[in-house]
Short mmCIF file of C-alpha atoms in Angstrom, two decimals:
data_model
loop_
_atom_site.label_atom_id
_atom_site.label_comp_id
_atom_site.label_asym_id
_atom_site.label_seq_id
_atom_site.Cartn_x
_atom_site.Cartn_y
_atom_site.Cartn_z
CA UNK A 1 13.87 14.54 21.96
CA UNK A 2 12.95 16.23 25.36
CA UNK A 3 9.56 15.68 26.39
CA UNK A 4 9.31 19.53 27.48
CA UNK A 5 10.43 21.22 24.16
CA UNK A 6 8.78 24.40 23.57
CA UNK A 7 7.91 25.58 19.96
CA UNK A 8 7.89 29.26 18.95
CA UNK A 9 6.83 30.36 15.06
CA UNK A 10 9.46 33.10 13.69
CA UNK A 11 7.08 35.16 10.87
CA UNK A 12 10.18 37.16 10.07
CA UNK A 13 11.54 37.15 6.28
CA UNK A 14 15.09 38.17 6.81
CA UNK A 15 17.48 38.30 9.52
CA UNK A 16 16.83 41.55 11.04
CA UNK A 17 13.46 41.05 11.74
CA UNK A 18 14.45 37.41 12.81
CA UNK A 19 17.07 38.52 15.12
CA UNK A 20 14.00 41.05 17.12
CA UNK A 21 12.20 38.53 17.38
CA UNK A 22 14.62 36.09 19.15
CA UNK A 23 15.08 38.98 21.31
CA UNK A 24 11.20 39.51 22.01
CA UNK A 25 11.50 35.44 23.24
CA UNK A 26 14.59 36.23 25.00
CA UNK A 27 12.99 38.91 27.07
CA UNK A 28 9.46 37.38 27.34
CA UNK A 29 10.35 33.48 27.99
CA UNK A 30 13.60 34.37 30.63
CA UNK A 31 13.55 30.73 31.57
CA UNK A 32 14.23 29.33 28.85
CA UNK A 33 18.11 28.72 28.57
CA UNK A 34 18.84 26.43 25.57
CA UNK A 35 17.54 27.91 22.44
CA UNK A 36 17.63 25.38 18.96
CA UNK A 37 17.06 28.08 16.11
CA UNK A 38 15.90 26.20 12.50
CA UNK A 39 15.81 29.50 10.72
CA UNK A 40 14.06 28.87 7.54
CA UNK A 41 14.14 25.42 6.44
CA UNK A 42 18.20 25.54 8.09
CA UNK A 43 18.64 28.51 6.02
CA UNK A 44 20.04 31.63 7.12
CA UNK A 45 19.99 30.51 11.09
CA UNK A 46 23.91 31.01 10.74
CA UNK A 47 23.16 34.37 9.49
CA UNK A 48 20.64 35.49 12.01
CA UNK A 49 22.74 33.79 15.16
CA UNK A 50 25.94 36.36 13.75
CA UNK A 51 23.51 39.19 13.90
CA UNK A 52 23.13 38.49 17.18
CA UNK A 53 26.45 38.02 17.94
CA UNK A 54 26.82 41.17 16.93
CA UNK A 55 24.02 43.64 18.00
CA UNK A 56 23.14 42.21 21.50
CA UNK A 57 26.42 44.27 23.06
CA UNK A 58 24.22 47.11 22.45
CA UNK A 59 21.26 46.23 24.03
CA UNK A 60 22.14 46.58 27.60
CA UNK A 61 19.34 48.45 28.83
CA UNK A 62 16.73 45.44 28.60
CA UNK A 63 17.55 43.19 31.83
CA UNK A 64 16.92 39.43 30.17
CA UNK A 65 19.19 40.46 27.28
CA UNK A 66 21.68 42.10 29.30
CA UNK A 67 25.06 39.45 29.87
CA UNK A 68 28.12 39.74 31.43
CA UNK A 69 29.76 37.90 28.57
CA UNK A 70 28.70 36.95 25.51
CA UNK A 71 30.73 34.50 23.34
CA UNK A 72 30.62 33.46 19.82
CA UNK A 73 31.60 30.03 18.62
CA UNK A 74 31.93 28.76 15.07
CA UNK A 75 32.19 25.23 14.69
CA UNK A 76 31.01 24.93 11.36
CA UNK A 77 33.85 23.35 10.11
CA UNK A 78 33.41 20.62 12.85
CA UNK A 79 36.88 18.75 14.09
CA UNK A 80 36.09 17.12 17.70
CA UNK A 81 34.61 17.81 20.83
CA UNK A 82 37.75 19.07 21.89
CA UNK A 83 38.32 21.80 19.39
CA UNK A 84 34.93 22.91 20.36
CA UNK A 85 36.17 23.60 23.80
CA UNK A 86 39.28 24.75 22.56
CA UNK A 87 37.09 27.48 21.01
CA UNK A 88 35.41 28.30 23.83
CA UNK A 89 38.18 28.53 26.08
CA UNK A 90 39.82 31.11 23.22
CA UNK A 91 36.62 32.99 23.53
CA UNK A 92 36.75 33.13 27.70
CA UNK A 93 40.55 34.06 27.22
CA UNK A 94 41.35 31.70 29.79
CA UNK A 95 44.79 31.48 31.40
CA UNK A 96 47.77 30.38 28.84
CA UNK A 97 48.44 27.18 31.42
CA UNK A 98 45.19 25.98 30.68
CA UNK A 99 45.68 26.12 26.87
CA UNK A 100 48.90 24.85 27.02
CA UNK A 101 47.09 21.61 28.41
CA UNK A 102 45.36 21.51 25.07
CA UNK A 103 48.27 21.72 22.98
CA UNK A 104 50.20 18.79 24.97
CA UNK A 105 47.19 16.49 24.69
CA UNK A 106 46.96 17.55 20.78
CA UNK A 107 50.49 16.51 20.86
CA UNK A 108 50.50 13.29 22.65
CA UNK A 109 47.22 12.50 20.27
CA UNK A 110 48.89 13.14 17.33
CA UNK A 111 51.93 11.16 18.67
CA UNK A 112 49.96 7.98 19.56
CA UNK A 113 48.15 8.33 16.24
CA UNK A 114 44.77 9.03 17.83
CA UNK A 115 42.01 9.87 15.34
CA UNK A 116 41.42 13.12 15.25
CA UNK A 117 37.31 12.96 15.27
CA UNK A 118 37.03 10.99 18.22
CA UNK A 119 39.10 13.42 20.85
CA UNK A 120 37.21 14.41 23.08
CA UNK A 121 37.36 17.48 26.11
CA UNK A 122 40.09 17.53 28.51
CA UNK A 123 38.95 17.50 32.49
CA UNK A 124 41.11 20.39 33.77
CA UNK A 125 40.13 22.77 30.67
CA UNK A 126 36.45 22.17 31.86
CA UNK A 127 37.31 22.78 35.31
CA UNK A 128 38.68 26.30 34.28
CA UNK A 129 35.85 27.08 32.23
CA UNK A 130 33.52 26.35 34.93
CA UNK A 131 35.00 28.18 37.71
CA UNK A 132 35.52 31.09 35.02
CA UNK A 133 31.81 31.43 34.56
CA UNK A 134 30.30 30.89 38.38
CA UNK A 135 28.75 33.76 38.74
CA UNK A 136 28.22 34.88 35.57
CA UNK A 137 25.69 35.79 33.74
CA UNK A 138 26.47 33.85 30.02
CA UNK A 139 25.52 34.56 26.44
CA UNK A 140 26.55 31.56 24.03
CA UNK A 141 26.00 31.46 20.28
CA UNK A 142 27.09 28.68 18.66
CA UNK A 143 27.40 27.25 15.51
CA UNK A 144 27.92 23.42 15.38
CA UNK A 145 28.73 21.56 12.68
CA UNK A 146 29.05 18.20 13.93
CA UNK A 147 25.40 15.41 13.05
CA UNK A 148 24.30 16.06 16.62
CA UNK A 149 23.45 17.90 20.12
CA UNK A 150 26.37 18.29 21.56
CA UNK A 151 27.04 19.14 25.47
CA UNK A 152 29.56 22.30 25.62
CA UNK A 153 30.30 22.33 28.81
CA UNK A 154 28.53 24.99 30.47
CA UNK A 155 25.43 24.73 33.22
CA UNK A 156 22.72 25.84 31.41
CA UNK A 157 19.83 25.06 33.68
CA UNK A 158 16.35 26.44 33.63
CA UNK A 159 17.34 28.18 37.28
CA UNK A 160 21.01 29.49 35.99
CA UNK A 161 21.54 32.70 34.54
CA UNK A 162 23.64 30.73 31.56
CA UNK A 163 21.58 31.31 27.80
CA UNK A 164 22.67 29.35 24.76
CA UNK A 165 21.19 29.82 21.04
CA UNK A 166 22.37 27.39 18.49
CA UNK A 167 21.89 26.25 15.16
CA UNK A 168 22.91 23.32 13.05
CA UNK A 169 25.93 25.07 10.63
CA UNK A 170 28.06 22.94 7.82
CA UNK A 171 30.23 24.56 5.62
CA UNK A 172 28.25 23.98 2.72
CA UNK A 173 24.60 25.64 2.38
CA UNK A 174 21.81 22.88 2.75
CA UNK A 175 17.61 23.07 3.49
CA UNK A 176 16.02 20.79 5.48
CA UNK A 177 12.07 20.76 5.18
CA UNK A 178 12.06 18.12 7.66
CA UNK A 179 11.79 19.76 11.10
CA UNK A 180 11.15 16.46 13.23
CA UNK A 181 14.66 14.93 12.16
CA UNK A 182 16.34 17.72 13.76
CA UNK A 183 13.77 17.70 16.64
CA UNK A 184 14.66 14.30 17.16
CA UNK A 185 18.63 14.90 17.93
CA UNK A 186 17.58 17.26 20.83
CA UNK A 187 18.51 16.04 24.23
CA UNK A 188 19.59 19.13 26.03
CA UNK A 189 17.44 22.25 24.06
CA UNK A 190 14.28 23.52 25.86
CA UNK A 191 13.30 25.26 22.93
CA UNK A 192 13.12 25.37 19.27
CA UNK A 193 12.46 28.29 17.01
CA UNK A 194 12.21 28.27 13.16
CA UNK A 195 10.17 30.25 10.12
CA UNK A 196 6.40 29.18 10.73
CA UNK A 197 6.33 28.29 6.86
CA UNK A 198 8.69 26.30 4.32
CA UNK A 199 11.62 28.14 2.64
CA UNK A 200 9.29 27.47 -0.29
CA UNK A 201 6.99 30.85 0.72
CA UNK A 202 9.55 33.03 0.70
CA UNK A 203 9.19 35.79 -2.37
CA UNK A 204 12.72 35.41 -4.42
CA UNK A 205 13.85 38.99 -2.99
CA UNK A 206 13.40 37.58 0.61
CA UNK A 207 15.31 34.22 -0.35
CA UNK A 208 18.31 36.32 -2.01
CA UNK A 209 18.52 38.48 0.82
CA UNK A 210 19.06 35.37 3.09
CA UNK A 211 21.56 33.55 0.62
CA UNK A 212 23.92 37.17 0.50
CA UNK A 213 23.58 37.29 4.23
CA UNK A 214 24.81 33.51 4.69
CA UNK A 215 27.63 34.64 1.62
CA UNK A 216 28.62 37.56 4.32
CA UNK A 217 29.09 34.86 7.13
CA UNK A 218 31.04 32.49 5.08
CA UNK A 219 33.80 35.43 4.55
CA UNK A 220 33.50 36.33 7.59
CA UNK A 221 34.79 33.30 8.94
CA UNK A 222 37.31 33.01 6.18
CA UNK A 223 39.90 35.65 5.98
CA UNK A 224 41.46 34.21 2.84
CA UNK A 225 38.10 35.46 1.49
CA UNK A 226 37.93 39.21 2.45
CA UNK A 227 38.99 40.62 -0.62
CA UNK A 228 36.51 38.83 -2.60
CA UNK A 229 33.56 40.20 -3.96
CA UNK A 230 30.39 38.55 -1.47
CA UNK A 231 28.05 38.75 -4.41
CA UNK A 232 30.06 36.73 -6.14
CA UNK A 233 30.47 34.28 -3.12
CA UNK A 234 26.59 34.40 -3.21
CA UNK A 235 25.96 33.43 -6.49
CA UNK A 236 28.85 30.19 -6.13
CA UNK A 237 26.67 29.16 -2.82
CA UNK A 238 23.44 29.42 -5.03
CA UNK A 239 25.32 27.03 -7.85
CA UNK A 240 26.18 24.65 -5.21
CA UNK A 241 22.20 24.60 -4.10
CA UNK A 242 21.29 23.67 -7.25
CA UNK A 243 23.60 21.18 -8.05
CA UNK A 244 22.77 19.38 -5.15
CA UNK A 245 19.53 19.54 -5.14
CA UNK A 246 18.29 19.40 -8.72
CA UNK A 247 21.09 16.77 -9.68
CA UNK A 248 22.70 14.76 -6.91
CA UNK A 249 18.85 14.13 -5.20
CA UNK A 250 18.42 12.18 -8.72
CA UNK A 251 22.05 10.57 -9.51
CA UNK A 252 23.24 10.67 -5.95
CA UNK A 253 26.35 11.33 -7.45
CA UNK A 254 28.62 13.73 -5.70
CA UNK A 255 27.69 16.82 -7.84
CA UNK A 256 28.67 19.75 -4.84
CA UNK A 257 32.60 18.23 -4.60
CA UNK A 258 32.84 19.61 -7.80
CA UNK A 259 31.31 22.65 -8.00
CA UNK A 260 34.44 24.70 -8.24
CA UNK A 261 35.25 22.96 -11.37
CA UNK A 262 31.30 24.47 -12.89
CA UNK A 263 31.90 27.64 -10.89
CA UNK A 264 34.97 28.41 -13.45
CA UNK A 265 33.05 26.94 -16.53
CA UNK A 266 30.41 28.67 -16.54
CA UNK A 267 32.13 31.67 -15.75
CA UNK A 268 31.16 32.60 -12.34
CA UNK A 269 33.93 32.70 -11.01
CA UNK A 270 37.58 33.02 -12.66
CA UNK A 271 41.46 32.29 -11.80
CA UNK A 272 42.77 31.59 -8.17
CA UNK A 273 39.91 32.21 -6.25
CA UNK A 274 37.87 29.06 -7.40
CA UNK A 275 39.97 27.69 -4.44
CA UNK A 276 39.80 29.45 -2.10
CA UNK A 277 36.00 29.46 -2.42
CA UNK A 278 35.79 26.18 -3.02
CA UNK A 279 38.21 25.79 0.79
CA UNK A 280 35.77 27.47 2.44
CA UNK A 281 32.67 26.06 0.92
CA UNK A 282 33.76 22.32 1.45
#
């Protein structure tokens, strides 16, 4: 854990007021460039980091929130380091010679039978992506789904101009009451913002609002899953909650692999699209 890590409470009960308030510490604490956000317990930060994806275009008249590009990467469903950077170099539409470099190593990897989980960035890709961004003035949001801090890539120094906010993301919803684990895994992050309570204080309107806001992200990164119904995505992701953690924290038995199989039992969900919820869930 860095020694310098600033804390800052978020009071905020749903990811509007969340998102204003990131922006308050973007504007207020300019020097801060690597930004951990907990959200509340883990919950809903993937939902509040899209929100700012999406609204901070618009706010170009404040001068700390103001970037010359601004870049969102999902890697919830986490493959490698190198599909990481194969994300961001889609996102900096870098030239097609440089991706073509990541196709050939893919190739020569698959060829040689590398494991897919340990490839790792490719020099001349990070060159590019370097020399694409001196100069510029950087937004990053980023979703990682890998166990750990991971370095993308990018100078992000306290004197740079370079921001990055990220979040811990897996595919499948989880809480995490226990801040210091994650607090623990941070090398690079200068600071770390979260709910100032436990997911536990939130009223039941305030927690529903959060789980059909993560439901919205899900199909949003999902396009198998745009014609379905996002309540009814909501109310699979709150199954899989409580499968996991009113039966596998006793039996540590597997309960969420299945969950598709109780979605259709009990009637939550019916026919075809048990898997392709279940895809994008897992």
């Amino acid at each position: 854990m860095s020694s310098h890590l600033l804390t800052q409470h978020i009071y905020s009960t749903d990811v509007d007021g969340a998102r204003e308030e990131i922006f308050r510490f973007l504007k207020y604490k300019s020097y801060v460039k690597v930004i951990y956000f907990d959200g509340w317990d883990r919950f809903g930060a993937s939902a509040v980091l899209r929100s700012i994806a999406a609204v901070l275009p618009s706010r170009r008249t404040t001068p700390e929130l103001c970037f010359d590009r601004i870049i969102y990467i999902d890697c919830s469903e986490w493959k490698n380091r190198r599909a990481m950077q194969r994300a961001i170099a889609e996102a900096l539409e870098l030239d097609p010679s440089v991706m073509a470099s990541l196709d050939e190593q893919d190739e020569e990897d698959d060829f040689n039978e590398v494991d897919e989980s340990s490839r790792n960035e490719i020099g001349i890709v990070g060159q590019a992506i370097d020399q694409t961004l001196r100069d510029t003035k950087l937004m990053m949001i980023f979703l990682n789904g890998s166990d750990e801090e991971v370095d993308v890539g990018i100078p992000l120094t306290r004197y740079g101009n370079n921001v990055m906010i990220w979040t811990f993301s897996r595919r499948c919803l989880e809480l995490n009451h226990d801040r210091s684990r994650v607090e623990n895994k941070l090398r690079y992050t200068h600071a770390i913002l979260g709910f100032r309570d436990s997911i536990k204080e939130l009223s039941l309107s305030h927690f529903c609002g959060l789980l059909h806001q993560e439901a919205a992200t899900i199909v949003a990164r999902n396009p198998c899953m745009l014609d379905i119904n996002p309540t009814i995505v909501a109310d699979c992701c709150l199954y899989e909650l409580f499968l996991h953690y009113n039966f596998h924290m006793a039996t540590n038995f597997d309960w969420v692999s299945h969950a598709s199989n109780y979605w259709v039992c009990d009637a939550i969900i019916q026919g075809y699209t048990a898997r392709d919820i279940s895809n994008a869930l897992h």
